[in-house]
Amino acid sequence: MALTHPNEALFIGEKPFPMIPVCEHFAGSEKLITKALGLQETLGPIFNITCDCEDGAAAGQEQEHAEMIVRILNSEANQFKMAGSRIHDYTHPHWKKDVDILVAGAGNVLSYITIPKSTNAEQPKEMIAYIQKVAKENNINREIPIHVLIETHGALAEVQNIAKLPWLQVLDFGLMDFVSGHHGAIPASAMRSPGQFDHKLLARAKSEVVAAAIANGVVPAHNVTLDLKNTETTFSDAKRARNEFGFMRMWSIYPTQITAIVDAMKPNFNEIQDGAEILILAQDADWGPIQFKGELHDRATYRYFWEILQAAKQTGQDIPKEADQRFFS
């Protein structure tokens, strides 16, 4: 009897939840993008790289910057094809040109496009429609995943509508712009820990972003840690973001933050071991109910443990050999 793969057995007729790396590393200049791609070769495909057009491009050099990103993404340096780009915001005169250059030049290898500073749901909706139009005109026969930053009052107020937009893969929370938009009502200390988690307005905003994302099958991504040197701070922030708020991804802005984020967001070792055994027994039972260690398990727990195993694979953790062969070979 042929064994049914969990993707086929557990998500019939449903959009599967995106299984993407837990870390997204930002790089603006050609030097930093190339360095980040080199880190991917060293560490493995455990993080994405966001090639930044918004803050990375000097004023007046937007076209040259976007063309540079296309050149690098199409080069041998982009070994794992795990790099995306943040374009300019809706109010910037170059955002459409960013899309024209990136989609036409690298639409088949671009991991995602990030849209910043939306103030309502209509802005990213229009921008996504334009991305779809340019993709069609250039015979790009794939959905280019879209990430939208929630960093304004308007975007937060419409976060449920934004989370329903087509091609959406990630909702990012942008802490610093969100804090600055409160005109001093939130102190600067809340841009760091523990304030960023404990301040009531920020805790509310983060919770709403996560809830909207997960309810719509979208990954919630947490903001950066400003402390560039102390990896323990990054690890702690990532751990709190994951365990207390449910964020499933986090931004990195400094190379040493990458492994700290990945380590903090890794699935628990014991859950990986139990999950592997449970899924093997479930597959042998054609995904009917089973008993494991005196507990009943069915499709609800199978889905949970299947996502744990996929997350373990994404973060480079060891998976028991039989489960690895059955589900990932």
mmCIF file of C-alpha atoms in Angstrom:
data_model
loop_
_atom_site.group_PDB
_atom_site.id
_atom_site.type_symbol
_atom_site.label_atom_id
_atom_site.label_comp_id
_atom_site.label_asym_id
_atom_site.label_seq_id
_atom_site.Cartn_x
_atom_site.Cartn_y
_atom_site.Cartn_z
ATOM 1 C CA MET A 1 0.000 0.000 0.000
ATOM 2 C CA ALA A 2 1.352 3.395 -0.986
ATOM 3 C CA LEU A 3 1.863 5.729 1.979
ATOM 4 C CA THR A 4 0.103 9.102 1.776
ATOM 5 C CA HIS A 5 2.275 12.154 2.404
ATOM 6 C CA PRO A 6 1.070 14.494 5.198
ATOM 7 C CA ASN A 7 0.611 17.381 2.766
ATOM 8 C CA GLU A 8 -1.873 15.270 0.829
ATOM 9 C CA ALA A 9 -3.598 13.728 3.851
ATOM 10 C CA LEU A 10 -3.893 16.686 6.205
ATOM 11 C CA PHE A 11 -4.576 19.749 4.058
ATOM 12 C CA ILE A 12 -7.048 18.546 1.430
ATOM 13 C CA GLY A 13 -8.543 21.533 -0.372
ATOM 14 C CA GLU A 14 -6.832 24.036 1.906
ATOM 15 C CA LYS A 15 -4.148 26.620 1.352
ATOM 16 C CA PRO A 16 -1.088 25.259 3.198
ATOM 17 C CA PHE A 17 0.445 27.549 5.781
ATOM 18 C CA PRO A 18 3.695 29.070 4.432
ATOM 19 C CA MET A 19 6.757 27.202 5.674
ATOM 20 C CA ILE A 20 9.543 29.753 5.336
ATOM 21 C CA PRO A 21 12.710 30.512 7.328
ATOM 22 C CA VAL A 22 12.261 32.066 10.761
ATOM 23 C CA CYS A 23 14.863 34.756 10.068
ATOM 24 C CA GLU A 24 14.876 37.543 7.489
ATOM 25 C CA HIS A 25 18.168 39.421 7.198
ATOM 26 C CA PHE A 26 18.156 42.966 5.788
ATOM 27 C CA ALA A 27 20.996 44.190 3.574
ATOM 28 C CA GLY A 28 21.062 47.481 1.695
ATOM 29 C CA SER A 29 24.315 47.924 -0.214
ATOM 30 C CA GLU A 30 25.919 45.651 -2.806
ATOM 31 C CA LYS A 31 28.681 44.860 -0.322
ATOM 32 C CA LEU A 32 26.262 43.838 2.434
ATOM 33 C CA ILE A 33 24.016 41.837 0.094
ATOM 34 C CA THR A 34 27.007 39.911 -1.233
ATOM 35 C CA LYS A 35 28.241 39.315 2.310
ATOM 36 C CA ALA A 36 24.812 38.020 3.332
ATOM 37 C CA LEU A 37 24.731 35.610 0.385
ATOM 38 C CA GLY A 38 28.122 34.350 1.502
ATOM 39 C CA LEU A 39 26.701 33.779 4.982
ATOM 40 C CA GLN A 40 23.934 31.682 3.444
ATOM 41 C CA GLU A 41 26.568 29.434 1.923
ATOM 42 C CA THR A 42 28.303 29.119 5.298
ATOM 43 C CA LEU A 43 25.260 28.683 7.550
ATOM 44 C CA GLY A 44 23.012 26.948 5.045
ATOM 45 C CA PRO A 45 19.556 27.956 3.774
ATOM 46 C CA ILE A 46 18.202 28.846 7.207
ATOM 47 C CA PHE A 47 17.409 32.521 6.550
ATOM 48 C CA ASN A 48 16.120 34.826 3.836
ATOM 49 C CA ILE A 49 17.856 37.978 2.659
ATOM 50 C CA THR A 50 15.907 41.174 2.002
ATOM 51 C CA CYS A 51 17.712 43.363 -0.516
ATOM 52 C CA ASP A 52 16.547 46.814 0.496
ATOM 53 C CA CYS A 53 15.518 49.377 -2.096
ATOM 54 C CA GLU A 54 13.772 51.640 0.417
ATOM 55 C CA ASP A 55 16.545 52.550 2.860
ATOM 56 C CA GLY A 56 19.381 51.068 0.812
ATOM 57 C CA ALA A 57 19.155 53.323 -2.223
ATOM 58 C CA ALA A 58 20.588 56.834 -2.087
ATOM 59 C CA ALA A 59 18.245 59.579 -3.305
ATOM 60 C CA GLY A 60 18.528 59.887 -7.071
ATOM 61 C CA GLN A 61 20.104 56.438 -7.461
ATOM 62 C CA GLU A 62 16.958 54.348 -7.078
ATOM 63 C CA GLN A 63 17.116 52.840 -10.585
ATOM 64 C CA GLU A 64 20.782 51.887 -10.358
ATOM 65 C CA HIS A 65 20.174 50.304 -6.951
ATOM 66 C CA ALA A 66 17.266 48.159 -8.160
ATOM 67 C CA GLU A 67 19.273 47.102 -11.224
ATOM 68 C CA MET A 68 22.161 46.100 -8.949
ATOM 69 C CA ILE A 69 19.805 43.873 -6.944
ATOM 70 C CA VAL A 70 18.564 42.203 -10.141
ATOM 71 C CA ARG A 71 22.141 41.550 -11.247
ATOM 72 C CA ILE A 72 23.097 39.938 -7.940
ATOM 73 C CA LEU A 73 19.927 37.849 -7.679
ATOM 74 C CA ASN A 74 20.566 36.427 -11.143
ATOM 75 C CA SER A 75 24.210 35.652 -10.362
ATOM 76 C CA GLU A 76 25.814 32.465 -9.051
ATOM 77 C CA ALA A 77 26.163 34.186 -5.672
ATOM 78 C CA ASN A 78 22.420 33.663 -5.139
ATOM 79 C CA GLN A 79 22.920 29.953 -4.660
ATOM 80 C CA PHE A 80 19.764 29.118 -2.700
ATOM 81 C CA LYS A 81 17.369 31.564 -4.424
ATOM 82 C CA MET A 82 16.228 32.769 -0.987
ATOM 83 C CA ALA A 83 16.445 36.532 -1.395
ATOM 84 C CA GLY A 84 13.655 39.071 -1.772
ATOM 85 C CA SER A 85 13.476 42.851 -1.894
ATOM 86 C CA ARG A 86 11.789 45.731 -0.083
ATOM 87 C CA ILE A 87 10.553 48.374 -2.497
ATOM 88 C CA HIS A 88 9.733 52.031 -1.854
ATOM 89 C CA ASP A 89 6.424 52.945 -0.229
ATOM 90 C CA TYR A 90 3.228 53.997 -1.988
ATOM 91 C CA THR A 91 3.949 57.730 -1.697
ATOM 92 C CA HIS A 92 7.434 57.463 -3.231
ATOM 93 C CA PRO A 93 7.601 58.312 -6.950
ATOM 94 C CA HIS A 94 9.870 55.344 -7.715
ATOM 95 C CA TRP A 95 7.859 52.420 -6.331
ATOM 96 C CA LYS A 96 6.393 51.417 -9.684
ATOM 97 C CA LYS A 97 9.816 51.621 -11.292
ATOM 98 C CA ASP A 98 11.146 49.367 -8.508
ATOM 99 C CA VAL A 99 8.511 46.811 -9.476
ATOM 100 C CA ASP A 100 9.215 47.190 -13.195
ATOM 101 C CA ILE A 101 12.919 46.530 -12.695
ATOM 102 C CA LEU A 102 12.708 43.779 -10.071
ATOM 103 C CA VAL A 103 9.868 41.751 -11.551
ATOM 104 C CA ALA A 104 10.993 42.018 -15.160
ATOM 105 C CA GLY A 105 14.608 41.312 -14.271
ATOM 106 C CA ALA A 106 14.361 38.787 -11.437
ATOM 107 C CA GLY A 107 10.717 37.733 -11.208
ATOM 108 C CA ASN A 108 11.534 34.035 -11.465
ATOM 109 C CA VAL A 109 14.053 34.056 -8.601
ATOM 110 C CA LEU A 110 12.684 36.791 -6.333
ATOM 111 C CA SER A 111 11.636 35.164 -3.050
ATOM 112 C CA TYR A 112 9.237 37.982 -2.130
ATOM 113 C CA ILE A 113 8.523 41.698 -2.377
ATOM 114 C CA THR A 114 8.072 43.707 0.832
ATOM 115 C CA ILE A 115 5.740 46.718 0.835
ATOM 116 C CA PRO A 116 6.473 49.340 3.553
ATOM 117 C CA LYS A 117 4.598 52.186 5.254
ATOM 118 C CA SER A 118 1.059 51.506 4.051
ATOM 119 C CA THR A 119 -1.505 53.725 5.766
ATOM 120 C CA ASN A 120 -4.576 51.713 4.714
ATOM 121 C CA ALA A 121 -5.523 48.486 2.943
ATOM 122 C CA GLU A 122 -6.088 50.149 -0.437
ATOM 123 C CA GLN A 123 -2.415 51.090 -0.883
ATOM 124 C CA PRO A 124 -0.945 47.554 -0.714
ATOM 125 C CA LYS A 125 -3.951 46.281 -2.682
ATOM 126 C CA GLU A 126 -3.094 48.658 -5.539
ATOM 127 C CA MET A 127 0.610 47.843 -5.299
ATOM 128 C CA ILE A 128 -0.041 44.093 -5.404
ATOM 129 C CA ALA A 129 -2.310 44.546 -8.431
ATOM 130 C CA TYR A 130 0.515 46.394 -10.174
ATOM 131 C CA ILE A 131 3.008 43.641 -9.269
ATOM 132 C CA GLN A 132 0.593 41.064 -10.714
ATOM 133 C CA LYS A 133 0.198 43.134 -13.884
ATOM 134 C CA VAL A 134 3.948 43.478 -14.413
ATOM 135 C CA ALA A 135 4.449 39.775 -13.717
ATOM 136 C CA LYS A 136 1.842 38.847 -16.333
ATOM 137 C CA GLU A 137 3.343 41.231 -18.893
ATOM 138 C CA ASN A 138 6.728 39.603 -18.371
ATOM 139 C CA ASN A 139 5.430 36.012 -18.495
ATOM 140 C CA ILE A 140 6.281 35.343 -14.860
ATOM 141 C CA ASN A 141 4.085 32.287 -14.270
ATOM 142 C CA ARG A 142 4.262 32.187 -10.486
ATOM 143 C CA GLU A 143 2.868 34.032 -7.524
ATOM 144 C CA ILE A 144 5.526 36.336 -6.130
ATOM 145 C CA PRO A 145 4.990 36.253 -2.342
ATOM 146 C CA ILE A 146 4.133 39.633 -0.847
ATOM 147 C CA HIS A 147 5.132 40.896 2.603
ATOM 148 C CA VAL A 148 3.377 43.958 4.021
ATOM 149 C CA LEU A 149 4.734 46.066 6.857
ATOM 150 C CA ILE A 150 2.286 47.080 9.570
ATOM 151 C CA GLU A 151 3.926 50.196 11.003
ATOM 152 C CA THR A 152 1.264 52.914 10.915
ATOM 153 C CA HIS A 153 -1.995 53.545 12.767
ATOM 154 C CA GLY A 154 -3.931 53.198 9.525
ATOM 155 C CA ALA A 155 -2.397 49.856 8.598
ATOM 156 C CA LEU A 156 -3.034 48.461 12.079
ATOM 157 C CA ALA A 157 -6.662 49.628 11.949
ATOM 158 C CA GLU A 158 -7.108 47.683 8.686
ATOM 159 C CA VAL A 159 -4.826 44.760 9.437
ATOM 160 C CA GLN A 160 -7.559 42.150 8.956
ATOM 161 C CA ASN A 161 -8.285 43.460 5.454
ATOM 162 C CA ILE A 162 -4.578 43.654 4.616
ATOM 163 C CA ALA A 163 -4.113 40.048 5.763
ATOM 164 C CA LYS A 164 -6.678 38.922 3.163
ATOM 165 C CA LEU A 165 -4.866 40.431 0.170
ATOM 166 C CA PRO A 166 -3.795 38.104 -2.675
ATOM 167 C CA TRP A 167 -0.285 36.667 -2.871
ATOM 168 C CA LEU A 168 0.296 37.685 0.764
ATOM 169 C CA GLN A 169 2.795 35.538 2.647
ATOM 170 C CA VAL A 170 3.975 37.658 5.606
ATOM 171 C CA LEU A 171 2.756 40.503 7.819
ATOM 172 C CA ASP A 172 5.735 42.352 9.295
ATOM 173 C CA PHE A 173 5.466 44.511 12.399
ATOM 174 C CA GLY A 174 7.537 47.701 12.114
ATOM 175 C CA LEU A 175 8.303 48.867 15.638
ATOM 176 C CA MET A 176 10.257 52.075 15.177
ATOM 177 C CA ASP A 177 7.924 53.790 12.721
ATOM 178 C CA PHE A 178 4.960 52.673 14.827
ATOM 179 C CA VAL A 179 6.462 54.170 17.996
ATOM 180 C CA SER A 180 7.422 57.426 16.273
ATOM 181 C CA GLY A 181 3.866 57.708 14.952
ATOM 182 C CA HIS A 182 2.626 58.112 18.539
ATOM 183 C CA HIS A 183 4.135 61.631 18.859
ATOM 184 C CA GLY A 184 5.890 60.906 22.160
ATOM 185 C CA ALA A 185 3.022 59.005 23.785
ATOM 186 C CA ILE A 186 5.264 55.928 23.754
ATOM 187 C CA PRO A 187 8.752 56.534 25.212
ATOM 188 C CA ALA A 188 11.909 55.777 23.242
ATOM 189 C CA SER A 189 12.743 53.059 25.774
ATOM 190 C CA ALA A 190 9.864 51.055 24.299
ATOM 191 C CA MET A 191 11.919 50.584 21.135
ATOM 192 C CA ARG A 192 14.035 48.211 23.209
ATOM 193 C CA SER A 193 13.324 45.360 25.604
ATOM 194 C CA PRO A 194 11.521 44.884 27.879
ATOM 195 C CA GLY A 195 9.475 47.966 26.929
ATOM 196 C CA GLN A 196 8.685 46.761 23.418
ATOM 197 C CA PHE A 197 6.880 43.746 24.883
ATOM 198 C CA ASP A 198 5.474 45.288 28.059
ATOM 199 C CA HIS A 199 4.091 48.622 26.858
ATOM 200 C CA LYS A 200 0.336 48.184 26.533
ATOM 201 C CA LEU A 201 -0.002 49.933 23.165
ATOM 202 C CA LEU A 202 2.796 47.866 21.646
ATOM 203 C CA ALA A 203 1.583 44.590 23.143
ATOM 204 C CA ARG A 204 -1.865 45.308 21.690
ATOM 205 C CA ALA A 205 -0.448 46.120 18.255
ATOM 206 C CA LYS A 206 1.762 43.050 18.118
ATOM 207 C CA SER A 207 -1.064 40.790 19.262
ATOM 208 C CA GLU A 208 -3.409 42.175 16.595
ATOM 209 C CA VAL A 209 -0.830 41.669 13.838
ATOM 210 C CA VAL A 210 -0.186 38.064 14.874
ATOM 211 C CA ALA A 211 -3.878 37.251 15.227
ATOM 212 C CA ALA A 212 -4.725 38.704 11.797
ATOM 213 C CA ALA A 213 -1.818 36.945 10.120
ATOM 214 C CA ILE A 214 -2.453 33.479 11.507
ATOM 215 C CA ALA A 215 -6.221 33.694 10.996
ATOM 216 C CA ASN A 216 -5.575 34.287 7.294
ATOM 217 C CA GLY A 217 -2.805 31.744 6.757
ATOM 218 C CA VAL A 218 -0.037 34.341 6.769
ATOM 219 C CA VAL A 219 3.258 34.337 8.698
ATOM 220 C CA PRO A 220 3.651 37.090 11.351
ATOM 221 C CA ALA A 221 7.181 38.556 11.459
ATOM 222 C CA HIS A 222 8.648 40.487 14.387
ATOM 223 C CA ASN A 223 10.643 43.715 14.265
ATOM 224 C CA VAL A 224 14.400 44.104 14.676
ATOM 225 C CA THR A 225 16.493 44.193 17.828
ATOM 226 C CA LEU A 226 18.422 47.479 17.953
ATOM 227 C CA ASP A 227 21.289 46.041 20.035
ATOM 228 C CA LEU A 228 23.746 44.910 17.352
ATOM 229 C CA LYS A 229 26.491 43.504 19.553
ATOM 230 C CA ASN A 230 24.768 41.525 22.311
ATOM 231 C CA THR A 231 23.425 38.323 20.770
ATOM 232 C CA GLU A 232 21.835 37.371 24.074
ATOM 233 C CA THR A 233 19.502 40.353 23.705
ATOM 234 C CA THR A 234 18.531 39.237 20.199
ATOM 235 C CA PHE A 235 17.985 35.663 21.410
ATOM 236 C CA SER A 236 15.813 36.862 24.290
ATOM 237 C CA ASP A 237 13.761 39.148 22.038
ATOM 238 C CA ALA A 238 13.189 36.367 19.504
ATOM 239 C CA LYS A 239 12.239 33.937 22.269
ATOM 240 C CA ARG A 240 9.700 36.349 23.764
ATOM 241 C CA ALA A 241 8.326 37.240 20.344
ATOM 242 C CA ARG A 242 7.808 33.546 19.557
ATOM 243 C CA ASN A 243 6.597 32.203 22.901
ATOM 244 C CA GLU A 244 4.611 35.150 24.285
ATOM 245 C CA PHE A 245 3.170 36.687 21.111
ATOM 246 C CA GLY A 246 3.224 33.933 18.501
ATOM 247 C CA PHE A 247 5.542 35.561 15.961
ATOM 248 C CA MET A 248 6.982 32.931 13.633
ATOM 249 C CA ARG A 249 9.713 34.974 11.993
ATOM 250 C CA MET A 250 11.967 37.918 12.910
ATOM 251 C CA TRP A 251 14.111 40.504 11.182
ATOM 252 C CA SER A 252 17.880 40.638 11.466
ATOM 253 C CA ILE A 253 19.966 43.736 10.726
ATOM 254 C CA TYR A 254 23.387 42.430 11.782
ATOM 255 C CA PRO A 255 25.061 39.121 10.827
ATOM 256 C CA THR A 256 25.421 37.785 14.375
ATOM 257 C CA GLN A 257 21.683 38.247 14.934
ATOM 258 C CA ILE A 258 20.861 35.544 12.379
ATOM 259 C CA THR A 259 21.883 32.485 14.375
ATOM 260 C CA ALA A 260 20.498 34.005 17.591
ATOM 261 C CA ILE A 261 17.059 34.345 15.967
ATOM 262 C CA VAL A 262 17.158 30.885 14.406
ATOM 263 C CA ASP A 263 18.228 29.279 17.692
ATOM 264 C CA ALA A 264 15.509 31.095 19.646
ATOM 265 C CA MET A 265 12.751 30.107 17.225
ATOM 266 C CA LYS A 266 13.743 26.473 16.725
ATOM 267 C CA PRO A 267 11.126 23.884 17.644
ATOM 268 C CA ASN A 268 11.640 22.020 20.897
ATOM 269 C CA PHE A 269 13.858 18.924 20.518
ATOM 270 C CA ASN A 270 11.433 16.666 22.380
ATOM 271 C CA GLU A 271 8.538 17.805 20.201
ATOM 272 C CA ILE A 272 10.569 16.966 17.097
ATOM 273 C CA GLN A 273 11.263 13.460 18.391
ATOM 274 C CA ASP A 274 7.665 12.834 19.480
ATOM 275 C CA GLY A 275 6.313 14.404 16.315
ATOM 276 C CA ALA A 276 8.410 12.155 14.108
ATOM 277 C CA GLU A 277 7.164 9.025 15.900
ATOM 278 C CA ILE A 278 3.552 10.177 15.910
ATOM 279 C CA LEU A 279 3.549 11.010 12.199
ATOM 280 C CA ILE A 280 5.152 7.686 11.281
ATOM 281 C CA LEU A 281 2.489 5.793 13.256
ATOM 282 C CA ALA A 282 -0.227 7.995 11.756
ATOM 283 C CA GLN A 283 0.970 7.416 8.216
ATOM 284 C CA ASP A 284 1.050 3.662 8.824
ATOM 285 C CA ALA A 285 -2.561 3.937 10.097
ATOM 286 C CA ASP A 286 -3.545 5.841 6.918
ATOM 287 C CA TRP A 287 -3.948 8.978 9.060
ATOM 288 C CA GLY A 288 -6.630 7.541 11.313
ATOM 289 C CA PRO A 289 -6.519 8.016 15.122
ATOM 290 C CA ILE A 290 -3.643 6.408 17.048
ATOM 291 C CA GLN A 291 -2.396 6.097 20.616
ATOM 292 C CA PHE A 292 1.060 7.345 21.555
ATOM 293 C CA LYS A 293 2.418 7.233 25.100
ATOM 294 C CA GLY A 294 -1.083 6.655 26.393
ATOM 295 C CA GLU A 295 -2.584 9.668 24.568
ATOM 296 C CA LEU A 296 -5.015 9.844 21.663
ATOM 297 C CA HIS A 297 -3.829 11.592 18.509
ATOM 298 C CA ASP A 298 -5.741 12.445 15.356
ATOM 299 C CA ARG A 299 -5.568 14.855 12.416
ATOM 300 C CA ALA A 300 -5.565 17.935 14.653
ATOM 301 C CA THR A 301 -2.350 16.905 16.405
ATOM 302 C CA TYR A 302 -0.934 15.476 13.178
ATOM 303 C CA ARG A 303 -1.151 18.933 11.597
ATOM 304 C CA TYR A 304 0.595 20.480 14.569
ATOM 305 C CA PHE A 305 3.472 17.990 14.532
ATOM 306 C CA TRP A 306 3.812 18.111 10.756
ATOM 307 C CA GLU A 307 4.370 21.870 10.986
ATOM 308 C CA ILE A 308 6.878 21.271 13.822
ATOM 309 C CA LEU A 309 8.858 18.892 11.605
ATOM 310 C CA GLN A 310 8.794 21.342 8.699
ATOM 311 C CA ALA A 311 9.995 24.143 10.986
ATOM 312 C CA ALA A 312 12.778 21.884 12.232
ATOM 313 C CA LYS A 313 13.854 21.280 8.653
ATOM 314 C CA GLN A 314 13.806 25.017 7.919
ATOM 315 C CA THR A 315 16.012 25.780 10.924
ATOM 316 C CA GLY A 316 18.553 23.065 10.084
ATOM 317 C CA GLN A 317 17.736 20.750 12.982
ATOM 318 C CA ASP A 318 18.255 17.011 12.834
ATOM 319 C CA ILE A 319 15.129 14.980 12.174
ATOM 320 C CA PRO A 320 14.963 11.244 12.997
ATOM 321 C CA LYS A 321 16.190 9.326 9.972
ATOM 322 C CA GLU A 322 13.021 7.394 9.156
ATOM 323 C CA ALA A 323 10.839 10.507 9.340
ATOM 324 C CA ASP A 324 13.319 12.425 7.195
ATOM 325 C CA GLN A 325 13.257 9.699 4.551
ATOM 326 C CA ARG A 326 9.473 9.361 4.578
ATOM 327 C CA PHE A 327 8.512 12.998 4.535
ATOM 328 C CA PHE A 328 11.406 15.009 3.058
ATOM 329 C CA SER A 329 13.345 12.779 0.680
#
